[in-house]
Amino acid sequence: MLALLLAGGDASAARKKQRNMSSVKKEQKATQRAIKLTAEQIEANAKKTGRTLSALNALNAEITQHNRSITEISVQIDSIDASIAVISDSIRILDERLEMMRASYANSIKSMHKANSGSMSALAFIFASDSFTQAYRRVRYLREFSAWKDKKSADIKEAQAQLDGQRKQYSALQADKSAAMAKMTSAKADLEKKQKETSVLVAQLKKEGASLKKVLKEKEAQARALDAELDRLIAEEQRRQEAERRKAEEERRRQQEKQLAQEKSKKDKAKESETKSSTAKTAPKPKASPAANYATAEADRKLTGSFESNKGRLLFPVSGKYKIVRPFGRHKHPDLPHVVTDNSGIDIEVPAGGNARVVFGGTVSAIFRQPGFNTIVMVRHGSYLTIYANLTDILVKKGDALKQGQTIGRIYSDPDDDNRSILHFELRKETQKLNPSAWVR
């Protein structure tokens, strides 16, 4: 009996242990699922925040453009108003002048009729003369009066034509003003709409504080990594160029020494009777080769005469429609308090499928990939470099000589960011970062 009780107790303990292990495994699986779901949720929130932030940047770019358009339209309307005022004064002056000309002409005709009231016709007026001389004078008078009438009539017609032209111009200016006013009304309505949309996005981003910080921190880390990689590549390129320069200089020196030795040998054979001192005097002294200086001067000349001299006129890195969604440099975010953005270049959004093109002739010095920027192409223009980031379907390779406007590749459309296509474009003088907006247009 005791054995049966002990056996039953052992079986119960085993079942309890098995249930405990099963419960632990279930709890572990549930915990893993919860961790996975949490991670997925965090990632989803980060992507959503990134999309919202991109949409906000795009809206701010559109608001900037609308404000610029409204300012330009206001200036246009002011100019039209000034022209309307000038035309109005001109119409008034022409109108008064025309009335005076007409009144003067009418009075002259009336006076002529009164003077000849007793005559039945111009012919009778002539034949009523007392002498041939008087008849001749009357004929000349009638001719001069006829010419005067023709001239005055022509002057009146010309004045009328000028007045009609001024009135047409006035009507055209009024139509232009109405069109400009309608355009401004539309621009202001669009601006108000964009500002409301911005307020909604800002409210969303403020709610997603932790997620926003995560996204901004990740973007800053990606930007720093790109800066570091570009600095490394440029420094490596400078070291390689310096090594090549030294190698070329050493080769030039060896060739020069060889040439001098050959010339000295020829002269020694030709002048065996001369003394050492005489030989030393006649031996040509080594001269600095102009080749290396010329090559450097040519590079500087090309830079001064082409890339650098075209500052403000260089080709824009994309064609067609675009908007700059993030400017160059360090700025406080216009809508998000305590958020400061730092950009080594400019971010240009284009419609999906847009391409990047080289802003000026140069040579592809590097092609590489970087997290957050996809494929990056670096083009050298003498001492200057242009960087085109967030590309795909690259059409060039390292070492290619590119012509101005040549397509480099397609700008990547991000499916996690509503398929936005944003080119990150930088311009540097070696490692010094420059504001691209001051160079391209």
Short mmCIF file of C-alpha atoms in Angstrom, two decimals:
data_model
loop_
_atom_site.label_atom_id
_atom_site.label_comp_id
_atom_site.label_asym_id
_atom_site.label_seq_id
_atom_site.Cartn_x
_atom_site.Cartn_y
_atom_site.Cartn_z
CA MET A 1 0.00 0.00 0.00
CA LEU A 2 2.84 2.35 0.91
CA ALA A 3 4.57 1.52 -2.38
CA LEU A 4 1.44 2.41 -4.34
CA LEU A 5 1.19 5.77 -2.58
CA LEU A 6 4.86 6.51 -3.25
CA ALA A 7 4.47 5.57 -6.92
CA GLY A 8 1.40 7.78 -7.23
CA GLY A 9 3.29 10.67 -5.65
CA ASP A 10 6.21 10.29 -8.06
CA ALA A 11 3.86 10.28 -11.10
CA SER A 12 2.07 13.41 -9.86
CA ALA A 13 5.39 15.22 -9.37
CA ALA A 14 6.53 14.23 -12.88
CA ARG A 15 3.29 15.49 -14.42
CA LYS A 16 3.61 18.75 -12.47
CA LYS A 17 7.22 19.15 -13.62
CA GLN A 18 6.19 18.48 -17.23
CA ARG A 19 3.39 21.07 -16.97
CA ASN A 20 5.83 23.60 -15.52
CA MET A 21 8.32 23.04 -18.38
CA SER A 22 5.52 23.28 -20.94
CA SER A 23 4.29 26.51 -19.35
CA VAL A 24 7.80 27.96 -19.37
CA LYS A 25 8.23 27.11 -23.05
CA LYS A 26 4.87 28.66 -23.86
CA GLU A 27 5.79 31.76 -21.89
CA GLN A 28 9.14 31.94 -23.70
CA LYS A 29 7.43 31.69 -27.11
CA ALA A 30 4.87 34.28 -26.06
CA THR A 31 7.67 36.59 -24.89
CA GLN A 32 9.58 36.12 -28.14
CA ARG A 33 6.44 36.87 -30.13
CA ALA A 34 5.82 39.97 -28.04
CA ILE A 35 9.43 41.11 -28.53
CA LYS A 36 9.16 40.53 -32.28
CA LEU A 37 5.85 42.39 -32.47
CA THR A 38 7.30 45.26 -30.45
CA ALA A 39 10.34 45.45 -32.73
CA GLU A 40 8.12 45.37 -35.81
CA GLN A 41 5.90 48.06 -34.31
CA ILE A 42 8.93 50.23 -33.52
CA GLU A 43 10.22 49.74 -37.06
CA ALA A 44 6.79 50.50 -38.52
CA ASN A 45 6.52 53.64 -36.38
CA ALA A 46 10.00 54.72 -37.49
CA LYS A 47 9.09 54.25 -41.16
CA LYS A 48 5.84 56.14 -40.63
CA THR A 49 7.70 58.94 -38.86
CA GLY A 50 10.24 59.05 -41.68
CA ARG A 51 7.46 59.35 -44.25
CA THR A 52 5.79 62.10 -42.21
CA LEU A 53 9.09 63.96 -41.86
CA SER A 54 9.72 63.71 -45.63
CA ALA A 55 6.20 64.92 -46.35
CA LEU A 56 6.75 67.86 -43.98
CA ASN A 57 10.02 68.77 -45.69
CA ALA A 58 8.28 68.62 -49.09
CA LEU A 59 5.44 70.82 -47.82
CA ASN A 60 7.90 73.36 -46.42
CA ALA A 61 9.62 73.47 -49.81
CA GLU A 62 6.27 74.09 -51.50
CA ILE A 63 5.38 76.78 -48.94
CA THR A 64 8.71 78.51 -49.64
CA GLN A 65 7.97 78.37 -53.36
CA HIS A 66 4.43 79.73 -52.84
CA ASN A 67 5.75 82.61 -50.74
CA ARG A 68 8.32 83.38 -53.44
CA SER A 69 5.61 83.27 -56.11
CA ILE A 70 3.33 85.56 -54.10
CA THR A 71 6.18 88.05 -53.68
CA GLU A 72 6.93 87.95 -57.41
CA ILE A 73 3.23 88.42 -58.26
CA SER A 74 3.00 91.36 -55.84
CA VAL A 75 5.96 93.01 -57.56
CA GLN A 76 4.33 92.32 -60.93
CA ILE A 77 1.04 93.88 -59.79
CA ASP A 78 2.86 96.95 -58.45
CA SER A 79 4.61 97.32 -61.81
CA ILE A 80 1.30 96.96 -63.67
CA ASP A 81 -0.32 99.56 -61.40
CA ALA A 82 2.54 101.98 -62.12
CA SER A 83 2.15 101.38 -65.87
CA ILE A 84 -1.63 101.84 -65.62
CA ALA A 85 -1.10 105.18 -63.86
CA VAL A 86 1.29 106.33 -66.60
CA ILE A 87 -1.08 105.17 -69.36
CA SER A 88 -4.04 106.87 -67.65
CA ASP A 89 -2.17 110.18 -67.57
CA SER A 90 -1.15 109.72 -71.20
CA ILE A 91 -4.77 109.00 -72.21
CA ARG A 92 -5.97 112.09 -70.35
CA ILE A 93 -3.34 114.31 -72.03
CA LEU A 94 -4.02 112.84 -75.48
CA ASP A 95 -7.78 113.21 -74.97
CA GLU A 96 -7.40 116.90 -74.05
CA ARG A 97 -5.05 117.51 -76.96
CA LEU A 98 -7.42 115.82 -79.41
CA GLU A 99 -10.35 117.90 -78.19
CA MET A 100 -8.31 121.09 -78.61
CA MET A 101 -7.23 120.05 -82.12
CA ARG A 102 -10.81 119.29 -83.12
CA ALA A 103 -12.13 122.58 -81.68
CA SER A 104 -9.38 124.57 -83.40
CA TYR A 105 -10.06 122.82 -86.70
CA ALA A 106 -13.82 123.44 -86.44
CA ASN A 107 -13.31 127.12 -85.59
CA SER A 108 -10.99 127.57 -88.55
CA ILE A 109 -13.47 125.98 -90.94
CA LYS A 110 -16.28 128.18 -89.58
CA SER A 111 -14.15 131.30 -89.99
CA MET A 112 -13.37 130.33 -93.57
CA HIS A 113 -17.04 129.82 -94.36
CA LYS A 114 -17.92 133.20 -92.83
CA ALA A 115 -15.22 134.91 -94.85
CA ASN A 116 -16.58 133.35 -98.02
CA SER A 117 -20.26 133.53 -97.12
CA GLY A 118 -21.02 135.67 -100.19
CA SER A 119 -19.36 133.28 -102.60
CA MET A 120 -21.20 130.40 -104.17
CA SER A 121 -18.05 128.33 -104.65
CA ALA A 122 -14.27 128.47 -104.62
CA LEU A 123 -14.33 129.08 -108.37
CA ALA A 124 -16.71 132.01 -107.98
CA PHE A 125 -14.48 133.35 -105.20
CA ILE A 126 -11.55 133.36 -107.60
CA PHE A 127 -13.46 134.92 -110.52
CA ALA A 128 -14.79 137.65 -108.23
CA SER A 129 -11.25 139.02 -107.99
CA ASP A 130 -10.65 142.58 -109.10
CA SER A 131 -7.36 141.74 -110.78
CA PHE A 132 -5.22 138.88 -111.97
CA THR A 133 -2.89 139.40 -109.05
CA GLN A 134 -5.76 139.14 -106.59
CA ALA A 135 -7.05 136.04 -108.37
CA TYR A 136 -3.59 134.47 -108.14
CA ARG A 137 -3.42 135.26 -104.41
CA ARG A 138 -6.86 133.75 -103.86
CA VAL A 139 -5.83 130.56 -105.71
CA ARG A 140 -2.68 130.28 -103.56
CA TYR A 141 -4.71 130.98 -100.42
CA LEU A 142 -7.21 128.25 -101.28
CA ARG A 143 -4.37 125.78 -101.94
CA GLU A 144 -2.63 126.62 -98.68
CA PHE A 145 -5.92 126.37 -96.80
CA SER A 146 -6.59 122.97 -98.39
CA ALA A 147 -3.09 121.76 -97.44
CA TRP A 148 -3.61 123.09 -93.92
CA LYS A 149 -6.93 121.21 -93.67
CA ASP A 150 -5.29 117.99 -94.89
CA LYS A 151 -2.46 118.34 -92.37
CA LYS A 152 -4.77 119.13 -89.48
CA SER A 153 -7.02 116.24 -90.46
CA ALA A 154 -3.98 113.91 -90.54
CA ASP A 155 -2.80 115.24 -87.17
CA ILE A 156 -6.23 114.56 -85.67
CA LYS A 157 -6.27 111.03 -87.13
CA GLU A 158 -2.77 110.38 -85.77
CA ALA A 159 -3.73 111.68 -82.33
CA GLN A 160 -6.86 109.51 -82.43
CA ALA A 161 -4.76 106.46 -83.37
CA GLN A 162 -2.37 107.17 -80.48
CA LEU A 163 -5.29 107.53 -78.11
CA ASP A 164 -6.84 104.27 -79.36
CA GLY A 165 -3.48 102.53 -78.94
CA GLN A 166 -3.09 103.81 -75.39
CA ARG A 167 -6.62 102.68 -74.54
CA LYS A 168 -5.89 99.21 -75.92
CA GLN A 169 -2.70 99.08 -73.87
CA TYR A 170 -4.68 100.21 -70.83
CA SER A 171 -7.21 97.40 -71.39
CA ALA A 172 -4.39 94.87 -71.82
CA LEU A 173 -2.76 96.04 -68.57
CA GLN A 174 -6.07 95.75 -66.75
CA ALA A 175 -6.44 92.21 -68.09
CA ASP A 176 -2.88 91.39 -66.97
CA LYS A 177 -3.64 92.77 -63.53
CA SER A 178 -6.84 90.71 -63.28
CA ALA A 179 -4.92 87.58 -64.28
CA ALA A 180 -2.15 88.36 -61.75
CA MET A 181 -4.72 88.98 -59.01
CA ALA A 182 -6.42 85.66 -59.81
CA LYS A 183 -3.02 83.93 -59.74
CA MET A 184 -2.22 85.52 -56.39
CA THR A 185 -5.60 84.48 -54.96
CA SER A 186 -4.94 80.91 -56.09
CA ALA A 187 -1.39 80.96 -54.69
CA LYS A 188 -2.62 82.27 -51.34
CA ALA A 189 -5.33 79.59 -51.22
CA ASP A 190 -2.74 76.90 -51.99
CA LEU A 191 -0.43 78.37 -49.36
CA GLU A 192 -3.16 78.30 -46.73
CA LYS A 193 -3.94 74.69 -47.65
CA LYS A 194 -0.27 73.70 -47.39
CA GLN A 195 0.04 75.45 -44.04
CA LYS A 196 -2.95 73.51 -42.69
CA GLU A 197 -1.45 70.25 -43.95
CA THR A 198 1.82 71.23 -42.29
CA SER A 199 0.05 71.80 -38.97
CA VAL A 200 -1.44 68.29 -39.15
CA LEU A 201 1.95 66.70 -39.89
CA VAL A 202 3.65 68.69 -37.12
CA ALA A 203 1.01 67.52 -34.64
CA GLN A 204 1.62 63.90 -35.72
CA LEU A 205 5.37 64.23 -35.36
CA LYS A 206 5.05 65.79 -31.91
CA LYS A 207 3.00 62.78 -30.81
CA GLU A 208 5.71 60.47 -32.13
CA GLY A 209 8.45 62.08 -30.08
CA ALA A 210 10.49 58.94 -29.35
CA SER A 211 10.16 57.66 -32.89
CA LEU A 212 11.10 61.07 -34.30
CA LYS A 213 14.24 61.17 -32.17
CA LYS A 214 15.15 57.69 -33.40
CA VAL A 215 14.67 58.64 -37.05
CA LEU A 216 16.61 61.91 -36.70
CA LYS A 217 19.42 60.15 -34.85
CA GLU A 218 19.63 57.49 -37.54
CA LYS A 219 19.70 60.09 -40.33
CA GLU A 220 22.42 62.06 -38.51
CA ALA A 221 24.49 58.89 -38.13
CA GLN A 222 24.09 58.10 -41.84
CA ALA A 223 25.09 61.65 -42.78
CA ARG A 224 28.19 61.48 -40.54
CA ALA A 225 29.14 58.14 -42.05
CA LEU A 226 28.83 59.57 -45.57
CA ASP A 227 30.94 62.60 -44.59
CA ALA A 228 33.60 60.34 -43.12
CA GLU A 229 33.67 58.11 -46.20
CA LEU A 230 33.88 61.08 -48.56
CA ASP A 231 36.69 62.60 -46.49
CA ARG A 232 38.52 59.26 -46.56
CA LEU A 233 38.11 58.87 -50.33
CA ILE A 234 39.21 62.45 -51.02
CA ALA A 235 42.23 62.11 -48.72
CA GLU A 236 43.14 58.81 -50.38
CA GLU A 237 42.80 60.41 -53.81
CA GLN A 238 44.98 63.34 -52.72
CA ARG A 239 47.64 60.93 -51.41
CA ARG A 240 47.54 58.98 -54.67
CA GLN A 241 47.81 62.15 -56.75
CA GLU A 242 50.71 63.37 -54.60
CA ALA A 243 52.46 60.00 -54.98
CA GLU A 244 51.93 60.13 -58.75
CA ARG A 245 53.23 63.69 -58.85
CA ARG A 246 56.34 62.74 -56.90
CA LYS A 247 56.87 59.70 -59.10
CA ALA A 248 56.54 61.82 -62.23
CA GLU A 249 58.90 64.43 -60.74
CA GLU A 250 61.44 61.71 -59.87
CA GLU A 251 61.17 60.24 -63.36
CA ARG A 252 61.61 63.71 -64.87
CA ARG A 253 64.68 64.29 -62.69
CA ARG A 254 66.20 60.94 -63.71
CA GLN A 255 65.58 61.67 -67.38
CA GLN A 256 67.13 65.10 -67.00
CA GLU A 257 70.19 63.69 -65.26
CA LYS A 258 70.50 61.03 -67.95
CA GLN A 259 70.28 63.66 -70.68
CA LEU A 260 72.87 65.85 -68.93
CA ALA A 261 75.19 62.87 -68.52
CA GLN A 262 74.89 62.02 -72.22
CA GLU A 263 75.58 65.62 -73.22
CA LYS A 264 78.56 65.77 -70.86
CA SER A 265 79.93 62.53 -72.28
CA LYS A 266 79.71 63.87 -75.82
CA LYS A 267 81.45 67.09 -74.86
CA ASP A 268 84.17 65.19 -72.95
CA LYS A 269 84.93 63.12 -76.01
CA ALA A 270 84.95 66.17 -78.28
CA LYS A 271 87.17 68.20 -75.91
CA GLU A 272 89.60 65.72 -74.39
CA SER A 273 92.32 68.35 -74.36
CA GLU A 274 90.35 70.76 -72.20
CA THR A 275 90.73 70.92 -68.46
CA LYS A 276 88.16 69.83 -65.86
CA SER A 277 87.40 73.40 -64.93
CA SER A 278 86.78 74.27 -68.54
CA THR A 279 84.50 71.29 -68.89
CA ALA A 280 82.62 72.31 -65.78
CA LYS A 281 82.12 75.79 -67.15
CA THR A 282 80.75 74.58 -70.44
CA ALA A 283 78.57 71.87 -68.96
CA PRO A 284 74.89 72.97 -68.99
CA LYS A 285 73.39 73.54 -65.59
CA PRO A 286 70.25 71.57 -64.64
CA LYS A 287 67.11 73.61 -65.21
CA ALA A 288 63.74 73.16 -63.62
CA SER A 289 61.54 71.47 -66.21
CA PRO A 290 58.56 73.57 -67.19
CA ALA A 291 56.48 70.45 -67.80
CA ALA A 292 55.37 69.94 -64.17
CA ASN A 293 54.58 73.65 -63.67
CA TYR A 294 52.74 73.76 -66.99
CA ALA A 295 50.60 70.79 -66.03
CA THR A 296 49.68 72.42 -62.72
CA ALA A 297 49.03 75.78 -64.40
CA GLU A 298 46.83 74.09 -67.01
CA ALA A 299 44.72 72.49 -64.28
CA ASP A 300 44.40 75.79 -62.45
CA ARG A 301 43.63 77.61 -65.70
CA LYS A 302 40.89 75.18 -66.59
CA LEU A 303 39.42 75.49 -63.11
CA THR A 304 39.49 79.28 -63.18
CA GLY A 305 38.24 79.48 -66.74
CA SER A 306 35.52 76.89 -66.51
CA PHE A 307 34.20 75.40 -63.29
CA GLU A 308 34.99 78.17 -60.80
CA SER A 309 34.24 81.00 -63.25
CA ASN A 310 30.81 79.48 -63.84
CA LYS A 311 29.76 79.80 -60.21
CA GLY A 312 26.03 80.50 -60.16
CA ARG A 313 25.62 79.25 -63.74
CA LEU A 314 26.46 75.56 -63.47
CA LEU A 315 23.86 73.11 -64.73
CA PHE A 316 21.33 71.93 -62.15
CA PRO A 317 21.93 68.26 -61.21
CA VAL A 318 18.41 67.26 -62.35
CA SER A 319 16.27 68.31 -65.29
CA GLY A 320 12.58 69.17 -65.30
CA LYS A 321 10.54 69.74 -62.18
CA TYR A 322 12.17 69.68 -58.76
CA LYS A 323 12.03 71.15 -55.26
CA ILE A 324 14.76 71.57 -52.68
CA VAL A 325 13.35 69.84 -49.61
CA ARG A 326 16.41 70.33 -47.39
CA PRO A 327 18.80 73.28 -47.82
CA PHE A 328 22.53 73.38 -47.18
CA GLY A 329 23.99 73.99 -43.74
CA ARG A 330 22.78 73.97 -40.16
CA HIS A 331 19.24 75.24 -39.58
CA LYS A 332 16.54 75.15 -36.96
CA HIS A 333 13.56 73.22 -38.28
CA PRO A 334 10.84 75.73 -39.25
CA ASP A 335 8.07 73.74 -37.54
CA LEU A 336 9.63 71.39 -34.99
CA PRO A 337 11.02 73.07 -31.87
CA HIS A 338 14.39 71.86 -30.56
CA VAL A 339 15.08 70.09 -33.90
CA VAL A 340 18.20 71.27 -35.73
CA THR A 341 19.15 69.86 -39.11
CA ASP A 342 22.64 69.88 -40.58
CA ASN A 343 23.08 69.15 -44.27
CA SER A 344 26.39 68.89 -46.13
CA GLY A 345 24.59 69.50 -49.43
CA ILE A 346 21.05 69.99 -50.68
CA ASP A 347 18.28 67.40 -51.00
CA ILE A 348 16.33 67.68 -54.26
CA GLU A 349 13.01 65.89 -54.74
CA VAL A 350 11.95 65.01 -58.29
CA PRO A 351 9.06 63.03 -59.79
CA ALA A 352 9.59 59.25 -59.74
CA GLY A 353 11.87 58.07 -62.52
CA GLY A 354 14.00 61.22 -62.59
CA ASN A 355 17.70 61.08 -63.44
CA ALA A 356 20.78 62.79 -62.04
CA ARG A 357 23.12 64.55 -64.48
CA VAL A 358 26.63 65.93 -64.10
CA VAL A 359 26.67 69.71 -63.62
CA PHE A 360 29.93 70.22 -65.51
CA GLY A 361 32.48 68.18 -67.41
CA GLY A 362 34.65 66.05 -65.14
CA THR A 363 35.98 62.58 -64.33
CA VAL A 364 34.31 59.91 -62.18
CA SER A 365 36.69 59.47 -59.26
CA ALA A 366 34.63 57.10 -57.06
CA ILE A 367 31.47 55.01 -57.01
CA PHE A 368 30.41 53.40 -53.73
CA ARG A 369 27.40 52.46 -51.60
CA GLN A 370 26.46 53.81 -48.20
CA PRO A 371 23.51 52.94 -45.89
CA GLY A 372 20.75 55.52 -46.31
CA PHE A 373 22.20 56.87 -49.57
CA ASN A 374 22.21 53.83 -51.87
CA THR A 375 24.84 54.35 -54.61
CA ILE A 376 27.00 57.48 -54.54
CA VAL A 377 28.95 58.84 -57.52
CA MET A 378 31.76 61.35 -57.00
CA VAL A 379 32.94 63.44 -59.98
CA ARG A 380 36.13 65.51 -59.96
CA HIS A 381 36.43 68.88 -61.72
CA GLY A 382 40.02 69.95 -61.02
CA SER A 383 40.13 70.93 -57.33
CA TYR A 384 36.33 70.72 -57.08
CA LEU A 385 34.14 67.68 -56.53
CA THR A 386 30.43 67.07 -57.03
CA ILE A 387 28.69 64.22 -55.20
CA TYR A 388 25.44 62.58 -56.37
CA ALA A 389 23.88 60.30 -53.72
CA ASN A 390 20.80 58.04 -53.55
CA LEU A 391 21.19 56.66 -57.07
CA THR A 392 20.39 53.39 -58.78
CA ASP A 393 20.87 52.05 -62.34
CA ILE A 394 24.29 53.70 -62.63
CA LEU A 395 25.32 54.50 -66.23
CA VAL A 396 28.97 55.47 -65.61
CA LYS A 397 32.06 53.81 -64.18
CA LYS A 398 35.14 54.96 -62.31
CA GLY A 399 37.57 56.82 -64.57
CA ASP A 400 34.93 57.86 -67.13
CA ALA A 401 35.31 61.36 -68.58
CA LEU A 402 31.84 62.94 -68.43
CA LYS A 403 30.42 65.77 -70.50
CA GLN A 404 28.24 68.48 -68.99
CA GLY A 405 24.65 67.26 -68.68
CA GLN A 406 25.53 63.57 -69.11
CA THR A 407 23.19 61.24 -67.20
CA ILE A 408 24.85 59.51 -64.24
CA GLY A 409 22.00 57.30 -63.09
CA ARG A 410 18.41 57.16 -61.92
CA ILE A 411 17.39 58.66 -58.58
CA TYR A 412 16.16 55.93 -56.23
CA SER A 413 12.43 55.83 -55.48
CA ASP A 414 11.99 54.72 -51.85
CA PRO A 415 8.99 52.38 -51.40
CA ASP A 416 9.14 53.00 -47.61
CA ASP A 417 8.77 56.75 -48.24
CA ASP A 418 5.77 56.80 -50.60
CA ASN A 419 8.16 56.27 -53.55
CA ARG A 420 9.74 59.68 -53.11
CA SER A 421 12.81 60.28 -55.32
CA ILE A 422 15.30 62.50 -53.49
CA LEU A 423 18.79 63.29 -54.78
CA HIS A 424 21.37 64.27 -52.18
CA PHE A 425 23.81 66.60 -53.96
CA GLU A 426 27.04 67.99 -52.54
CA LEU A 427 29.75 70.29 -53.86
CA ARG A 428 33.22 70.52 -52.36
CA LYS A 429 36.60 72.08 -52.95
CA GLU A 430 38.58 69.04 -51.89
CA THR A 431 37.25 68.47 -48.32
CA GLN A 432 35.75 71.98 -47.91
CA LYS A 433 31.94 71.85 -48.13
CA LEU A 434 30.32 74.52 -50.31
CA ASN A 435 26.69 75.56 -50.67
CA PRO A 436 25.54 74.01 -53.98
CA SER A 437 22.67 76.50 -54.30
CA ALA A 438 25.23 79.27 -54.84
CA TRP A 439 26.79 77.37 -57.76
CA VAL A 440 23.98 75.68 -59.71
CA ARG A 441 20.78 76.90 -61.23
#
